[in-house]
Amino acid sequence: MENKLKLGFGLMRLPKLEDGSIDVEQVKTMVDLFLEAGGTYFDTAFVYEGSEEAIRKALIERHPRDTFTLATKLNGWRASTKEEAEQQFVTSLERTQAGYFDYYLLHSIRDTNYPIYEKFGLWDFVREQKEKGLIKHYGFSFHDTPDLLDRILTEHPDVDFVQLQINYADWENPAIASRGNWEVARKHGKQVVIMEPVKGGILAELPNQIGDRLKSYAPEASIASWGIRFAASLDGILAVLSGMSNIAQMQDNLSYMKDFKPLSEEEQELIRLVQDDLNSLDRILCTSCHYCEPGCPMNIPIPKIFGAWNMYKQFNKKENAISNYNINCRLRNKASACIQCGQCEGACPQHLPIISLLETVAKEFEG
Ligand code: SF4
Ligand code: SF4
């Protein structure tokens, strides 16, 4: 399993038109640029709304099937029965018309949902699809501790690869454990697909005082490039996924990944300084994945609230942040409406203490 270009095209945050639908024409241009640069790895999921259909139109209907590889994912914890979970595989095949999946993943495994994947027998299910030739390689994406990863890889030694959240901000963060999980995967001899190398965009827009450190070292390099190159410099990497949302991001990513150079020792040292800078900030490291929102009984716009808080911490302009907060909560509920049911914390791949963070925000913005 080797990709010429280590960059993978993540299809979670595709460009949108004004009416909210995916801008397929722009995606076609992005797909063509990616393939021309030697890219092959495309990553979607059953739960990325409209993404599987969009990639059918932009890629599968326009390019020979053997010129790219396609990954998608089955989300066991969004299904209420084994049949419903298995149906996702059939639906993904129908939506994409890909014929088969080069990479197929059990989606976003963590301690709270691992038993569901076991109960529904989904490991056997994907193995059977592989035997039928409908899946070439299977693996899982993972958001938990190195101990649990070690256990899963011991219980399921035949998985072909794992997908991990790896970025320099979370390298030593115990809630994400980028380093620990990467080490466990490599100990088991598994190749790694990296997700969130720029932490949902957080590491593409660093606060000025931190970003300036990188800019003064390499004025031409984008801030995001440091996150992607950090991830791609590790060994055993099958692909580093970047969830690109427009042509400019694609062009930027290709500019340094086409002829990829791993970080030098001097550059690694600079990243260590940035890690220290980030640790000293009082920001909420929410990636805006929205996994916490659908189940919130109080309809609280959690990631938007955290976005307003980060604006406050980054620019120190409390009035602007409160006004942003009020706009985002206008048609929904504010942080103080939280009834502490805990649903959101069970769904958050970043393991954020959402309840206490909302309390802090409510005190500061509503008090
Ligand atoms: S704990 Fe609060 S924010 Fe989280 S789901 Fe429950 S009500 Fe919503
Ligand atoms: S709080 Fe967690 S689950 Fe919710 S959007 Fe942020 S990172 Fe995602």
PDB file of N, CA, C and O and ligand atoms in Angstrom, residues 110 199 284-293 302-304 306 344-345 347-352 354 357, ligand 2:
ATOM      1  N   ARG A 110     -14.214   4.597  19.608  1.00  0.00           N
ATOM      2  CA  ARG A 110     -13.738   5.014  20.941  1.00  0.00           C
ATOM      3  C   ARG A 110     -14.375   4.097  21.970  1.00  0.00           C
ATOM      4  O   ARG A 110     -15.201   3.250  21.624  1.00  0.00           O
ATOM      5  N   LYS A 199      -5.854  20.043  12.609  1.00  0.00           N
ATOM      6  CA  LYS A 199      -6.860  20.099  13.677  1.00  0.00           C
ATOM      7  C   LYS A 199      -8.093  20.887  13.249  1.00  0.00           C
ATOM      8  O   LYS A 199      -8.483  21.868  13.894  1.00  0.00           O
ATOM      9  N   ILE A 284     -10.097  26.811  23.379  1.00  0.00           N
ATOM     10  CA  ILE A 284     -10.814  25.533  23.389  1.00  0.00           C
ATOM     11  C   ILE A 284     -10.509  24.846  22.066  1.00  0.00           C
ATOM     12  O   ILE A 284     -10.792  25.392  20.990  1.00  0.00           O
ATOM     13  N   LEU A 285      -9.921  23.661  22.134  1.00  0.00           N
ATOM     14  CA  LEU A 285      -9.454  23.019  20.913  1.00  0.00           C
ATOM     15  C   LEU A 285     -10.553  22.181  20.258  1.00  0.00           C
ATOM     16  O   LEU A 285     -10.435  20.965  20.085  1.00  0.00           O
ATOM     17  N   CYS A 286     -11.630  22.872  19.904  1.00  0.00           N
ATOM     18  CA  CYS A 286     -12.773  22.248  19.212  1.00  0.00           C
ATOM     19  C   CYS A 286     -12.520  22.318  17.709  1.00  0.00           C
ATOM     20  O   CYS A 286     -12.130  23.361  17.191  1.00  0.00           O
ATOM     21  N   THR A 287     -12.741  21.216  17.006  1.00  0.00           N
ATOM     22  CA  THR A 287     -12.472  21.180  15.563  1.00  0.00           C
ATOM     23  C   THR A 287     -13.714  21.483  14.720  1.00  0.00           C
ATOM     24  O   THR A 287     -13.675  21.346  13.507  1.00  0.00           O
ATOM     25  N   SER A 288     -14.829  21.824  15.354  1.00  0.00           N
ATOM     26  CA  SER A 288     -16.088  22.093  14.635  1.00  0.00           C
ATOM     27  C   SER A 288     -16.575  20.895  13.830  1.00  0.00           C
ATOM     28  O   SER A 288     -17.130  21.066  12.742  1.00  0.00           O
ATOM     29  N   CYS A 289     -16.374  19.716  14.332  1.00  0.00           N
ATOM     30  CA  CYS A 289     -16.831  18.520  13.602  1.00  0.00           C
ATOM     31  C   CYS A 289     -18.351  18.348  13.721  1.00  0.00           C
ATOM     32  O   CYS A 289     -18.955  17.619  12.958  1.00  0.00           O
ATOM     33  N   HIS A 290     -18.949  18.979  14.711  1.00  0.00           N
ATOM     34  CA  HIS A 290     -20.412  18.964  14.942  1.00  0.00           C
ATOM     35  C   HIS A 290     -20.949  17.611  15.425  1.00  0.00           C
ATOM     36  O   HIS A 290     -22.151  17.417  15.457  1.00  0.00           O
ATOM     37  N   TYR A 291     -20.088  16.662  15.780  1.00  0.00           N
ATOM     38  CA  TYR A 291     -20.594  15.360  16.246  1.00  0.00           C
ATOM     39  C   TYR A 291     -21.428  15.502  17.522  1.00  0.00           C
ATOM     40  O   TYR A 291     -22.287  14.694  17.812  1.00  0.00           O
ATOM     41  N   CYS A 292     -21.153  16.549  18.298  1.00  0.00           N
ATOM     42  CA  CYS A 292     -21.846  16.708  19.571  1.00  0.00           C
ATOM     43  C   CYS A 292     -23.249  17.283  19.427  1.00  0.00           C
ATOM     44  O   CYS A 292     -24.065  17.177  20.325  1.00  0.00           O
ATOM     45  N   GLU A 293     -23.520  17.924  18.306  1.00  0.00           N
ATOM     46  CA  GLU A 293     -24.725  18.758  18.216  1.00  0.00           C
ATOM     47  C   GLU A 293     -26.052  18.032  18.012  1.00  0.00           C
ATOM     48  O   GLU A 293     -27.039  18.376  18.676  1.00  0.00           O
ATOM     49  N   ILE A 302     -22.940  24.270  20.086  1.00  0.00           N
ATOM     50  CA  ILE A 302     -21.696  24.114  20.867  1.00  0.00           C
ATOM     51  C   ILE A 302     -20.445  24.619  20.120  1.00  0.00           C
ATOM     52  O   ILE A 302     -19.714  25.471  20.650  1.00  0.00           O
ATOM     53  N   PRO A 303     -20.170  24.141  18.889  1.00  0.00           N
ATOM     54  CA  PRO A 303     -18.932  24.619  18.246  1.00  0.00           C
ATOM     55  C   PRO A 303     -18.935  26.117  17.957  1.00  0.00           C
ATOM     56  O   PRO A 303     -17.885  26.758  18.029  1.00  0.00           O
ATOM     57  N   LYS A 304     -20.079  26.683  17.646  1.00  0.00           N
ATOM     58  CA  LYS A 304     -20.142  28.139  17.399  1.00  0.00           C
ATOM     59  C   LYS A 304     -19.837  28.903  18.694  1.00  0.00           C
ATOM     60  O   LYS A 304     -19.165  29.939  18.686  1.00  0.00           O
ATOM     61  N   PHE A 306     -17.959  27.834  21.139  1.00  0.00           N
ATOM     62  CA  PHE A 306     -16.516  27.723  21.392  1.00  0.00           C
ATOM     63  C   PHE A 306     -15.723  28.608  20.418  1.00  0.00           C
ATOM     64  O   PHE A 306     -14.666  29.139  20.758  1.00  0.00           O
ATOM     65  N   CYS A 344     -23.232  15.198  24.739  1.00  0.00           N
ATOM     66  CA  CYS A 344     -22.205  15.789  23.871  1.00  0.00           C
ATOM     67  C   CYS A 344     -20.807  15.277  24.226  1.00  0.00           C
ATOM     68  O   CYS A 344     -19.997  15.013  23.334  1.00  0.00           O
ATOM     69  N   GLU A 345     -20.536  15.128  25.500  1.00  0.00           N
ATOM     70  CA  GLU A 345     -19.186  14.702  25.903  1.00  0.00           C
ATOM     71  C   GLU A 345     -18.911  13.280  25.430  1.00  0.00           C
ATOM     72  O   GLU A 345     -17.791  12.936  25.079  1.00  0.00           O
ATOM     73  N   ALA A 347     -19.905  12.085  22.696  1.00  0.00           N
ATOM     74  CA  ALA A 347     -19.761  12.079  21.233  1.00  0.00           C
ATOM     75  C   ALA A 347     -18.525  12.829  20.755  1.00  0.00           C
ATOM     76  O   ALA A 347     -18.171  12.744  19.585  1.00  0.00           O
ATOM     77  N   CYS A 348     -17.880  13.573  21.646  1.00  0.00           N
ATOM     78  CA  CYS A 348     -16.803  14.471  21.197  1.00  0.00           C
ATOM     79  C   CYS A 348     -15.485  13.721  20.980  1.00  0.00           C
ATOM     80  O   CYS A 348     -14.885  13.221  21.932  1.00  0.00           O
ATOM     81  N   PRO A 349     -14.995  13.661  19.735  1.00  0.00           N
ATOM     82  CA  PRO A 349     -13.738  12.947  19.484  1.00  0.00           C
ATOM     83  C   PRO A 349     -12.535  13.633  20.113  1.00  0.00           C
ATOM     84  O   PRO A 349     -11.477  13.031  20.236  1.00  0.00           O
ATOM     85  N   GLN A 350     -12.702  14.917  20.493  1.00  0.00           N
ATOM     86  CA  GLN A 350     -11.588  15.640  21.130  1.00  0.00           C
ATOM     87  C   GLN A 350     -11.596  15.472  22.646  1.00  0.00           C
ATOM     88  O   GLN A 350     -10.747  16.024  23.330  1.00  0.00           O
ATOM     89  N   HIS A 351     -12.588  14.739  23.154  1.00  0.00           N
ATOM     90  CA  HIS A 351     -12.702  14.499  24.600  1.00  0.00           C
ATOM     91  C   HIS A 351     -12.728  15.813  25.382  1.00  0.00           C
ATOM     92  O   HIS A 351     -12.122  15.933  26.449  1.00  0.00           O
ATOM     93  N   LEU A 352     -13.418  16.793  24.838  1.00  0.00           N
ATOM     94  CA  LEU A 352     -13.487  18.083  25.530  1.00  0.00           C
ATOM     95  C   LEU A 352     -14.481  18.003  26.695  1.00  0.00           C
ATOM     96  O   LEU A 352     -15.545  17.398  26.563  1.00  0.00           O
ATOM     97  N   ILE A 354     -17.060  19.452  27.734  1.00  0.00           N
ATOM     98  CA  ILE A 354     -17.969  20.454  27.164  1.00  0.00           C
ATOM     99  C   ILE A 354     -18.818  21.128  28.239  1.00  0.00           C
ATOM    100  O   ILE A 354     -19.015  22.349  28.225  1.00  0.00           O
ATOM    101  N   LEU A 357     -16.853  23.651  30.141  1.00  0.00           N
ATOM    102  CA  LEU A 357     -16.461  24.749  29.250  1.00  0.00           C
ATOM    103  C   LEU A 357     -17.660  25.676  28.998  1.00  0.00           C
ATOM    104  O   LEU A 357     -17.520  26.899  28.986  1.00  0.00           O
TER     105      LEU A 357
HETATM  106  S1  SF4 B   2     -17.123  20.115  20.921  1.00  0.00           S
HETATM  107 FE1  SF4 B   2     -16.164  18.204  20.239  1.00  0.00          FE
HETATM  108  S2  SF4 B   2     -17.790  17.100  19.108  1.00  0.00           S
HETATM  109 FE2  SF4 B   2     -18.455  19.232  19.329  1.00  0.00          FE
HETATM  110  S3  SF4 B   2     -17.799  20.217  17.435  1.00  0.00           S
HETATM  111 FE3  SF4 B   2     -16.180  20.557  18.958  1.00  0.00          FE
HETATM  112  S4  SF4 B   2     -14.740  18.881  18.645  1.00  0.00           S
HETATM  113 FE4  SF4 B   2     -16.637  18.285  17.591  1.00  0.00          FE
END
